[in-house]
PDB file of C-alpha atoms in Angstrom:
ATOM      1  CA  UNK A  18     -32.167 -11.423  -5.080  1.00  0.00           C
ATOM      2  CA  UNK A  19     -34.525  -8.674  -5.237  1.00  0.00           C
ATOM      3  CA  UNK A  20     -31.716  -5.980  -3.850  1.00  0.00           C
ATOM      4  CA  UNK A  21     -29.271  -7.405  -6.385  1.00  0.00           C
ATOM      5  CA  UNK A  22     -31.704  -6.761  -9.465  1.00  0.00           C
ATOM      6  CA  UNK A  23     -32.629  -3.157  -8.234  1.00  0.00           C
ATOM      7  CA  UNK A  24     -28.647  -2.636  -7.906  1.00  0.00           C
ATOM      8  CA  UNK A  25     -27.970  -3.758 -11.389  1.00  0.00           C
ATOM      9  CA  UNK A  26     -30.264  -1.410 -12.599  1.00  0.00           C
ATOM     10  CA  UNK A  27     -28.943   1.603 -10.837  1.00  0.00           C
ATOM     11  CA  UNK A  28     -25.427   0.374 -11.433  1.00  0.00           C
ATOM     12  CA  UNK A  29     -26.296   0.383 -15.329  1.00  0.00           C
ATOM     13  CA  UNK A  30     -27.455   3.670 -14.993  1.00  0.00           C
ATOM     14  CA  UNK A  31     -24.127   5.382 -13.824  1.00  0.00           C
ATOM     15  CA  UNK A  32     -21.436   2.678 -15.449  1.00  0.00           C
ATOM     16  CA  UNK A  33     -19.600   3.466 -18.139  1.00  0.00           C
ATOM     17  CA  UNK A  34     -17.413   1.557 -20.978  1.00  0.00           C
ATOM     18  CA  UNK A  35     -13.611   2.428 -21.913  1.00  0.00           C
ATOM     19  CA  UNK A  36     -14.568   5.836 -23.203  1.00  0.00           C
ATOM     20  CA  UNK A  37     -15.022   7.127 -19.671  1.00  0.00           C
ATOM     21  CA  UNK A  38     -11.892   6.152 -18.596  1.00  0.00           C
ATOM     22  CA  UNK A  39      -9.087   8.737 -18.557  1.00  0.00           C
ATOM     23  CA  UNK A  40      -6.367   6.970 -16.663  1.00  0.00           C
ATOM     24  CA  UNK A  41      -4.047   5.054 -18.949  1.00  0.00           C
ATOM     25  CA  UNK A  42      -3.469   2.452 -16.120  1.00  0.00           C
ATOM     26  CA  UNK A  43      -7.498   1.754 -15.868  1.00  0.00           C
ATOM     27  CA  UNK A  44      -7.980   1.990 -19.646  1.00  0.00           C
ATOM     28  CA  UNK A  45      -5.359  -0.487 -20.096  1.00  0.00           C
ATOM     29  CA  UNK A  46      -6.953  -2.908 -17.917  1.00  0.00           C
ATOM     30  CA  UNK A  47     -10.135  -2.376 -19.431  1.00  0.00           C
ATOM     31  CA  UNK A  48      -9.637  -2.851 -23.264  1.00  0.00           C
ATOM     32  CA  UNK A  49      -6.990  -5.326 -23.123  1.00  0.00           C
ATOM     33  CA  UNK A  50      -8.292  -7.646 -20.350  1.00  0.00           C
ATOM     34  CA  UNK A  51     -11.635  -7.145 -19.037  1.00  0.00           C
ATOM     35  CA  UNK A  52     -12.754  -6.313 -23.034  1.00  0.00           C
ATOM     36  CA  UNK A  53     -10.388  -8.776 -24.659  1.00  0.00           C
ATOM     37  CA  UNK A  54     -13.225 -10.825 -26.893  1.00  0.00           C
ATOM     38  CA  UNK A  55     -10.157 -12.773 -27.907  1.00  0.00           C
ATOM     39  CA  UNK A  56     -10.551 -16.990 -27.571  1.00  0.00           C
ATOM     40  CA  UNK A  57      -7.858 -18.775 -25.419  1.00  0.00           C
ATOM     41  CA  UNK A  58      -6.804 -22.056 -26.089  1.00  0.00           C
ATOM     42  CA  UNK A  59      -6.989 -22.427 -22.039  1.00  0.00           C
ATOM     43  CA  UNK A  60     -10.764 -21.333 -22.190  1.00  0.00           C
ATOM     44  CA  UNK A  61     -11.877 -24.707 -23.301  1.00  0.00           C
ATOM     45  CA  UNK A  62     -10.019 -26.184 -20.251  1.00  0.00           C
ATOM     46  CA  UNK A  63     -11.975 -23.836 -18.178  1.00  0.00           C
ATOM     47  CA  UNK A  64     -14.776 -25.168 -19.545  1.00  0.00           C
ATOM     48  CA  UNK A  65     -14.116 -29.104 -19.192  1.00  0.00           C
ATOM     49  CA  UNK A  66     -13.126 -28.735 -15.416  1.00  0.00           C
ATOM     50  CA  UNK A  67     -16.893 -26.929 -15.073  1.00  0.00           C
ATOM     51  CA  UNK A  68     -18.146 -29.527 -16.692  1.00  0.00           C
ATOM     52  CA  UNK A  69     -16.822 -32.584 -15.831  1.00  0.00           C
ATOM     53  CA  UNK A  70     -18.241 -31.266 -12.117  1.00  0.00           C
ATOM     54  CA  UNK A  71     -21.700 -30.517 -13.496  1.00  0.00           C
ATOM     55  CA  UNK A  72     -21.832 -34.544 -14.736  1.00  0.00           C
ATOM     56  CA  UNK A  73     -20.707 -36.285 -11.297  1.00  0.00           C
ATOM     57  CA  UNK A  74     -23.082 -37.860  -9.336  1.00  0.00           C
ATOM     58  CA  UNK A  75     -21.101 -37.291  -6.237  1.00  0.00           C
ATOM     59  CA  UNK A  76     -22.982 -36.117  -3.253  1.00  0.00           C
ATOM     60  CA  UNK A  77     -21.397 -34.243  -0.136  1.00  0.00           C
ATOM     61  CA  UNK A  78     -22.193 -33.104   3.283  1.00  0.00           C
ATOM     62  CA  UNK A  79     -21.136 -29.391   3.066  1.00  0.00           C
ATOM     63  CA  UNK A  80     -19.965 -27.329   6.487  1.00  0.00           C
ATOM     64  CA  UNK A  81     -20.915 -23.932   6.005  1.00  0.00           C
ATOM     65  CA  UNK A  82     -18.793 -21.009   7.336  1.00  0.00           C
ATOM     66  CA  UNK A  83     -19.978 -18.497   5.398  1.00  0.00           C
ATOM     67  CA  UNK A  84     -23.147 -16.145   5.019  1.00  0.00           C
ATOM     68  CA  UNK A  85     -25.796 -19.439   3.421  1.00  0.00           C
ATOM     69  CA  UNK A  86     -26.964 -20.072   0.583  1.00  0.00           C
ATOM     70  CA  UNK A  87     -30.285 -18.669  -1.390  1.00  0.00           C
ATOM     71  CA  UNK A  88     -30.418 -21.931  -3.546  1.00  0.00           C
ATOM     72  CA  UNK A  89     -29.645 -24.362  -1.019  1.00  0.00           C
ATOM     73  CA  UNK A  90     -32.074 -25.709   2.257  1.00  0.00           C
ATOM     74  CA  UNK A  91     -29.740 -28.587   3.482  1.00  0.00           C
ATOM     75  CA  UNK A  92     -26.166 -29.118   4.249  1.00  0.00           C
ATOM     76  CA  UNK A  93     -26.469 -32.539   1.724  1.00  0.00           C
ATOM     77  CA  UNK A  94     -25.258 -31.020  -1.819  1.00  0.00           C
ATOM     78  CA  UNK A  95     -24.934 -32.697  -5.086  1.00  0.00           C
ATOM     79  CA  UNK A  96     -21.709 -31.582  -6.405  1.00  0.00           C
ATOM     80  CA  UNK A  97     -23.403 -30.426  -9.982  1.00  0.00           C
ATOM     81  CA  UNK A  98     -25.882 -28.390  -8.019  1.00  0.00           C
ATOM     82  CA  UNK A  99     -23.076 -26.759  -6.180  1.00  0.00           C
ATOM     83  CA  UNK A 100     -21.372 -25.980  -9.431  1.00  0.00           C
ATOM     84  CA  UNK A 101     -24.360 -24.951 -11.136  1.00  0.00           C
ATOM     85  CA  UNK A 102     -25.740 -22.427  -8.836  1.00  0.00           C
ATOM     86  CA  UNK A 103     -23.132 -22.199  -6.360  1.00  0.00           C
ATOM     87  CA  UNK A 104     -19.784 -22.081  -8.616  1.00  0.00           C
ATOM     88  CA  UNK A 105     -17.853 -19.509 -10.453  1.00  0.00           C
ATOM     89  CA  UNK A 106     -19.852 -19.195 -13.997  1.00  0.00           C
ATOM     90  CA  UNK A 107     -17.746 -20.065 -16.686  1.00  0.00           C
ATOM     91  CA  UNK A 108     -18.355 -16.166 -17.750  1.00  0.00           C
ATOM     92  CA  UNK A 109     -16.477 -15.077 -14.177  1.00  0.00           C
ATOM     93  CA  UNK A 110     -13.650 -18.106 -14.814  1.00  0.00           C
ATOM     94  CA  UNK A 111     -12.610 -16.622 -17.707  1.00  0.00           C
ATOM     95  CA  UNK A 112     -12.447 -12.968 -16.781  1.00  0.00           C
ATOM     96  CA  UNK A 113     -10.503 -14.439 -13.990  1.00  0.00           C
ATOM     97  CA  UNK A 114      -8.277 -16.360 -16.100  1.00  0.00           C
ATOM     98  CA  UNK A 115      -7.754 -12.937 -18.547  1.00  0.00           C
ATOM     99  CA  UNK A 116      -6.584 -11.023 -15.489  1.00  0.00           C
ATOM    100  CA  UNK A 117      -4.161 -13.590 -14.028  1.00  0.00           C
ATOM    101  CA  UNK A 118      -2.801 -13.451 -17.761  1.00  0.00           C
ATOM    102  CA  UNK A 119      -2.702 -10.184 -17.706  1.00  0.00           C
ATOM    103  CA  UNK A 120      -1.061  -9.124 -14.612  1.00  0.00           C
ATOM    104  CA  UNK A 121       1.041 -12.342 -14.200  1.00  0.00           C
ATOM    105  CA  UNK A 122       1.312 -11.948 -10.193  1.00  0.00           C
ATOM    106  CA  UNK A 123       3.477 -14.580  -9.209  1.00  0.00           C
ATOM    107  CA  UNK A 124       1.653 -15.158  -5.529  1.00  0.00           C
ATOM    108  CA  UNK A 125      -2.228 -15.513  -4.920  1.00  0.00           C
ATOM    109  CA  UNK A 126      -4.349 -16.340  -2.301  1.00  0.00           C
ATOM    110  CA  UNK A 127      -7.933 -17.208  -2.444  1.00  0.00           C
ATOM    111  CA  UNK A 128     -10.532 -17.092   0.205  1.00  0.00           C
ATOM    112  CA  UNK A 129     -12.925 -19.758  -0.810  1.00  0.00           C
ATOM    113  CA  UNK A 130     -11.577 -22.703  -2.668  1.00  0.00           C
ATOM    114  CA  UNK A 131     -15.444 -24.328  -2.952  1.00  0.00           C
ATOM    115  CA  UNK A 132     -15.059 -27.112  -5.821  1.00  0.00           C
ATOM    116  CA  UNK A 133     -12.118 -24.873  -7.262  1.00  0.00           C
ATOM    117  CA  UNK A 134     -13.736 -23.462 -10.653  1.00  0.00           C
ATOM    118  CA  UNK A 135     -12.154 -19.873  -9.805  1.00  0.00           C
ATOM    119  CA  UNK A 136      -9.186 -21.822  -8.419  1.00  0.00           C
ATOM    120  CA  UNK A 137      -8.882 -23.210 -11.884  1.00  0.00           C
ATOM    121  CA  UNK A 138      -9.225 -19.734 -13.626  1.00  0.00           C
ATOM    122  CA  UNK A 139      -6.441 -18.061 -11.215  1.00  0.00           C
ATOM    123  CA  UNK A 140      -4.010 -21.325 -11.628  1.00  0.00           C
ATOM    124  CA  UNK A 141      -4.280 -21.947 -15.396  1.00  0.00           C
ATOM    125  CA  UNK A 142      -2.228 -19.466 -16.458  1.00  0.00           C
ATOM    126  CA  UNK A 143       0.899 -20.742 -14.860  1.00  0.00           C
ATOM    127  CA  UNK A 144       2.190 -17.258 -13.610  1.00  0.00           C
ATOM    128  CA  UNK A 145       2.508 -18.552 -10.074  1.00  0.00           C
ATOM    129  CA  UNK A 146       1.605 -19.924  -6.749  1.00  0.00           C
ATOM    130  CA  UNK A 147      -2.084 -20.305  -6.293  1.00  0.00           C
ATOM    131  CA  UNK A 148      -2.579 -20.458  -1.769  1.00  0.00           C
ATOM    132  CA  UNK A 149      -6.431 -21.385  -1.486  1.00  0.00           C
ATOM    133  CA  UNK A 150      -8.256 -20.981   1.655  1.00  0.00           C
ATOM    134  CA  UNK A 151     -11.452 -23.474   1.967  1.00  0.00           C
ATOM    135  CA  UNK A 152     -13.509 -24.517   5.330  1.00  0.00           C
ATOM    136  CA  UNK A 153     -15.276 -27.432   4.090  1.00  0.00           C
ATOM    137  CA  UNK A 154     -13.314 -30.254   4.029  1.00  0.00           C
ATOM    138  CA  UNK A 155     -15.779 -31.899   1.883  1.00  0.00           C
ATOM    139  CA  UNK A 156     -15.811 -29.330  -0.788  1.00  0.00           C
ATOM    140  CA  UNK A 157     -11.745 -29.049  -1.068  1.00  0.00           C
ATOM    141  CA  UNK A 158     -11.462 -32.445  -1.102  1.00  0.00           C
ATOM    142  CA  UNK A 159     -13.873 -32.664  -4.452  1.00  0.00           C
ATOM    143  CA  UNK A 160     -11.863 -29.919  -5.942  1.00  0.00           C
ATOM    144  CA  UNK A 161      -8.402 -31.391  -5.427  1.00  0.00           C
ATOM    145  CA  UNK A 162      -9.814 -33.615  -7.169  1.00  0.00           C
ATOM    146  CA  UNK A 163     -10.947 -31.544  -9.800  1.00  0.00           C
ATOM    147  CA  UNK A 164      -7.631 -30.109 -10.117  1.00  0.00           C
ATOM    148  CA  UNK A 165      -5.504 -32.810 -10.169  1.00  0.00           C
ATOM    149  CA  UNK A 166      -7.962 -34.506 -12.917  1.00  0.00           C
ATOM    150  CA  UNK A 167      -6.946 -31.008 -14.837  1.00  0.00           C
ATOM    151  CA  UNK A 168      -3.557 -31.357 -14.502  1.00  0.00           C
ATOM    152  CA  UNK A 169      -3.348 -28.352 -12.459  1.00  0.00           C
ATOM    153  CA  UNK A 170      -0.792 -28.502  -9.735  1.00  0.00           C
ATOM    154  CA  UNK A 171       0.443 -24.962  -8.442  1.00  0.00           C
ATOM    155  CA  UNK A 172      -2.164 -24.853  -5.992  1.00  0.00           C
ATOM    156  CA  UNK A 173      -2.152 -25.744  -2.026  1.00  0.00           C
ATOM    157  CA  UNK A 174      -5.173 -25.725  -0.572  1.00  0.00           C
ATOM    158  CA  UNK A 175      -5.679 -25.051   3.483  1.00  0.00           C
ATOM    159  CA  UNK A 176      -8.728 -26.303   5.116  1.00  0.00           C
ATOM    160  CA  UNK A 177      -9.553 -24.767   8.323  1.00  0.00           C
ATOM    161  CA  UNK A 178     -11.822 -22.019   9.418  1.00  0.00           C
ATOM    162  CA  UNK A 179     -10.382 -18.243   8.237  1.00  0.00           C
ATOM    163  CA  UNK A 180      -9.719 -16.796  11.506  1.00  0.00           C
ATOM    164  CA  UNK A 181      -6.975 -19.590  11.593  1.00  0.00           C
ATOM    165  CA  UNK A 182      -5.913 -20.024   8.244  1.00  0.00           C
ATOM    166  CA  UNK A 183      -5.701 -16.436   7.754  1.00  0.00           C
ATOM    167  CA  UNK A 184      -3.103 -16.030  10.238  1.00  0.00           C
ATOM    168  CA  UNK A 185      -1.006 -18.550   8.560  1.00  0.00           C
ATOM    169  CA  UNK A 186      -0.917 -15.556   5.485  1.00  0.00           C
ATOM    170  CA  UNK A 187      -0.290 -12.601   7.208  1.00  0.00           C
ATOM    171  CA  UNK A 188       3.800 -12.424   7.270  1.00  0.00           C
ATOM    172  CA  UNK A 189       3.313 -13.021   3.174  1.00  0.00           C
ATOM    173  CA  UNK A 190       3.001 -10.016   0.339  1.00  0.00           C
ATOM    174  CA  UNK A 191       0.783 -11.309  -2.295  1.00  0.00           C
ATOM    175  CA  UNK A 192       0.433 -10.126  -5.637  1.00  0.00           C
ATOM    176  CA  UNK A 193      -3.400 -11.147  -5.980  1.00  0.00           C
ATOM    177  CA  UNK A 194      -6.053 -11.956  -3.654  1.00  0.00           C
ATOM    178  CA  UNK A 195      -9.595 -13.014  -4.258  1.00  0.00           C
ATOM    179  CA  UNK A 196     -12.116 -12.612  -1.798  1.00  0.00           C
ATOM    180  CA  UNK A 197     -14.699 -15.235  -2.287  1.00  0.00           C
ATOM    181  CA  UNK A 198     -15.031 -16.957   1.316  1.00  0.00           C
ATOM    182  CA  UNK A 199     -17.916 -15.334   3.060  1.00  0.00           C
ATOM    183  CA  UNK A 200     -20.732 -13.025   1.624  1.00  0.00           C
ATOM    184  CA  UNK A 201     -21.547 -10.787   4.910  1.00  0.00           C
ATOM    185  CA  UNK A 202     -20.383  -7.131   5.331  1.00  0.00           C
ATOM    186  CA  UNK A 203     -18.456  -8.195   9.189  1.00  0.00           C
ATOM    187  CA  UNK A 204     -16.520 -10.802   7.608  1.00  0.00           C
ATOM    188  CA  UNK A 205     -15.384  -9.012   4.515  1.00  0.00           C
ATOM    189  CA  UNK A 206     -14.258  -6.143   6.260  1.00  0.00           C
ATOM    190  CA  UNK A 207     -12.655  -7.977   8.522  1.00  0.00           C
ATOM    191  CA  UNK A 208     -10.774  -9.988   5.892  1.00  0.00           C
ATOM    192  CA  UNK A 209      -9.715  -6.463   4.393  1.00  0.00           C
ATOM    193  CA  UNK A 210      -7.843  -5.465   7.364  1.00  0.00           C
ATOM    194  CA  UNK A 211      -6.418  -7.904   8.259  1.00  0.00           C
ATOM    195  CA  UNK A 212      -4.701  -9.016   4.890  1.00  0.00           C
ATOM    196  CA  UNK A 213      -3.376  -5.271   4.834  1.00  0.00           C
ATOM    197  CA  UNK A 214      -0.291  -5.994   5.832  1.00  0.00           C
ATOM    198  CA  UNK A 215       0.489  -8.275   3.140  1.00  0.00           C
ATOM    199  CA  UNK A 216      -0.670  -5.367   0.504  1.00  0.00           C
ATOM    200  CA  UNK A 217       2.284  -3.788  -1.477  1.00  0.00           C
ATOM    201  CA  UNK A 218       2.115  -1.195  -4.176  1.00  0.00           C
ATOM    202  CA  UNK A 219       0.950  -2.969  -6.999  1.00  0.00           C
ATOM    203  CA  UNK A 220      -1.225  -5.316  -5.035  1.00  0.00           C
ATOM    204  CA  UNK A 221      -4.323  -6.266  -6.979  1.00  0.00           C
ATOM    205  CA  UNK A 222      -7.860  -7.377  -5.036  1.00  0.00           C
ATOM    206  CA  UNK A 223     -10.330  -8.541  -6.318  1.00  0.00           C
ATOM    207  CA  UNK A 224     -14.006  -8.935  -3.920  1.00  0.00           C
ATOM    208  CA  UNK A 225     -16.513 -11.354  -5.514  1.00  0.00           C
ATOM    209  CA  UNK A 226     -20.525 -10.426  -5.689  1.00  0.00           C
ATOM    210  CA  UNK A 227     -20.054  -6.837  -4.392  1.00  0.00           C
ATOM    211  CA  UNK A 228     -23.932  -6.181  -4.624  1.00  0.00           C
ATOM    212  CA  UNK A 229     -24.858 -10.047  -3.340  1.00  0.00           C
ATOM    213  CA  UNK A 230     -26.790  -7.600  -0.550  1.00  0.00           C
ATOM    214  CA  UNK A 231     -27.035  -4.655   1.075  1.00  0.00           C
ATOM    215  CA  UNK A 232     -24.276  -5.063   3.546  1.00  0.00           C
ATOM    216  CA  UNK A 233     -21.659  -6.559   1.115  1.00  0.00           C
ATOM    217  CA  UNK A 234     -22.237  -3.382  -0.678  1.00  0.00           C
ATOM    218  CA  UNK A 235     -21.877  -1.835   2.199  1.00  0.00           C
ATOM    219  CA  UNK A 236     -18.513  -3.013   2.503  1.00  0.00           C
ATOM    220  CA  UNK A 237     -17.884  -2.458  -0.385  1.00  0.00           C
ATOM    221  CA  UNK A 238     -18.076   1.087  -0.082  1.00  0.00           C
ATOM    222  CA  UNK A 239     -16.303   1.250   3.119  1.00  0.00           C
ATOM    223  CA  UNK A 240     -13.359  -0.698   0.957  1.00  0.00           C
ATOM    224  CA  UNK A 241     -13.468   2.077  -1.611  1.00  0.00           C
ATOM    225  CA  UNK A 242     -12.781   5.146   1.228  1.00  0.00           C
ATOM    226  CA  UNK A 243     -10.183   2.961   2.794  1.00  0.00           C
ATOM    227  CA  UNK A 244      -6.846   5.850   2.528  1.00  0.00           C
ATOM    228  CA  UNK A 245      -4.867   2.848   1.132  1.00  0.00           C
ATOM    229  CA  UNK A 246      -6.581   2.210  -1.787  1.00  0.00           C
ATOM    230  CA  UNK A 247      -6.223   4.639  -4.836  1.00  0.00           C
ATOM    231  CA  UNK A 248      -8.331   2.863  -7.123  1.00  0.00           C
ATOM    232  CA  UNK A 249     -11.449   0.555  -7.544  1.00  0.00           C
ATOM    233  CA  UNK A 250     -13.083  -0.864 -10.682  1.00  0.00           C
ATOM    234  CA  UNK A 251     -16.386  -2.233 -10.420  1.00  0.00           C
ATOM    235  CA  UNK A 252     -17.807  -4.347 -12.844  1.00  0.00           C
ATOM    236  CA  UNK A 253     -21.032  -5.676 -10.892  1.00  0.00           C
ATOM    237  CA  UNK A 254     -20.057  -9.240  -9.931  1.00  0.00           C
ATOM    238  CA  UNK A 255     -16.511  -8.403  -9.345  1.00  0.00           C
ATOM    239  CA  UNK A 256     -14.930  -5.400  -7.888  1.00  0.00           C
ATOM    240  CA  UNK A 257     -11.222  -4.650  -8.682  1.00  0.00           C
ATOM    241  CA  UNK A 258      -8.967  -2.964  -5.704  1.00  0.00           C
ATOM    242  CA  UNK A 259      -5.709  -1.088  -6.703  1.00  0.00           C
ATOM    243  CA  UNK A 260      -3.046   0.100  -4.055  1.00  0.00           C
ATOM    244  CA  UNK A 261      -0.561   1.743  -6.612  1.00  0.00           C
ATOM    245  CA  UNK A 262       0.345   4.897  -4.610  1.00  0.00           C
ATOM    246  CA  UNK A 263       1.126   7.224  -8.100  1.00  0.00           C
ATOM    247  CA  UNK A 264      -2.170   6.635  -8.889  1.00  0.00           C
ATOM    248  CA  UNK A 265      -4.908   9.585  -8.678  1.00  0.00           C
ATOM    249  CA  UNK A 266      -8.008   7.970  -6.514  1.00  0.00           C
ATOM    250  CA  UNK A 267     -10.622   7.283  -8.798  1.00  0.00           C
ATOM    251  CA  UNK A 268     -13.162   5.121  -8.948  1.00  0.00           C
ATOM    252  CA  UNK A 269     -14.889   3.575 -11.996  1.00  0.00           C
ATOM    253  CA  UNK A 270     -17.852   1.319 -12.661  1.00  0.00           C
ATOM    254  CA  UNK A 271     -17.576  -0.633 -16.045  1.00  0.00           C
ATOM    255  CA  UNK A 272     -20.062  -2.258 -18.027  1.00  0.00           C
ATOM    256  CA  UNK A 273     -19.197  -5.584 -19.204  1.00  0.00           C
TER     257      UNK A 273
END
């Protein structure tokens, strides 16, 4: 936690807002999505599927692929702990939701289903096919749950460990894919490559809690010199990947 506070600061040092952006593709994307202060009627949904999760008593043995937890010291989880300090914020699942609106890709994949909050946030705008990857059976099953208690029902979810389920993807072009599966710098990168062949020109990435620590910013910057990608946008908790080849590369860090 302490690396991710001194990274904030120096990221608010150097980020900028709208007026620092001189490519009409970025500036687009920031005043009409990622600055859109506009209420949805959808947002309220968003915020009943977070907390209908926050007031179950469930609990559930978790199996942990990724890089641990900070909050947690055992593999037994209440579910509203999990979604309270594990769990998309309902800040994130709406800036989420504003970009699926916003691009309307028509296929997405998701590495790390969890109890589906972000799942919720990429399905709810009904502009296609939400894939989800989870490892924890335990977990997916609480957020098909979830989902189907929504009324959301463009999702599959695939339970299995990545290096499996991720070869299951890999003869697919998706629109959108959020990384959200496993917080270490080896397993992100890894991810990165080998979804590359699925990338097309206006491909949109998205890599969750880029400054979580040192090596997933680490990996972050080795995303950013990658000779496929043109253009990044990071916005602290979320950084944005763009492919689009007429693009100039540039890379922006926007204040939210």
């Amino acid at each position: 936690m302490w690396y991710t506070a001194k990274a904030y600061l120096k990221f608010l040092r150097k980020a900028t807002n709208q007026h620092g952006v001189h490519s009409p593709f970025v500036y687009a994307f920031v005043t009409r999505c990622l600055y859109d202060r506009k209420s949805k009627d959808d947002y309220q949904k968003l915020k009943q599927y977070r907390q209908d999760l926050l007031n179950t008593s469930e609990v559930i043995e978790v199996t942990d692929f990724g890089a641990g937890s900070r909050v947690f010291k055992s593999n037994t989880r209440a579910v509203k702990d999990i979604a309270k300090h594990a769990g998309a914020t309902l800040k994130r699942m709406k800036l989420l939701y504003r970009m699926v609106s916003y691009f309307k890709p028509k296929t997405i994949l998701e590495l790390g289903t969890s109890l589906g909050l972000a799942t919720s946030a990429l399905a709810l705008p009904k502009t296609g096919k939400v894939t989800s990857l989870e490892g924890c059976p335990q977990t997916a099953d609480v957020a098909r749950q979830a989902l189907n208690t929504a009324g959301i029902n463009t999702v599959e979810i695939l339970i299995g460990d990545f290096s499996e389920t991720l070869k299951q993807q890999k003869n697919r072009n998706f629109d959108l894919i959020y990384f959200d599966g496993n917080h270490s710098k080896e397993a992100t990168l890894a991810y990165f490559e080998e979804l590359l062949v699925t990338v097309h020109n206006d491909s949109i990435w998205v890599f969750d809690d880029i400054y979580w620590s040192e090596g997933m910013t680490e990996a972050w910057e080795r995303i950013k010199q990658h000779p496929k990608v043109r253009v990044t946008v990071d916005c602290f908790w979320l950084g944005f990947v763009f492919f689009r080849a007429e693009q100039a590369e540039e890379h922006f860090k926007i204040r939210l």
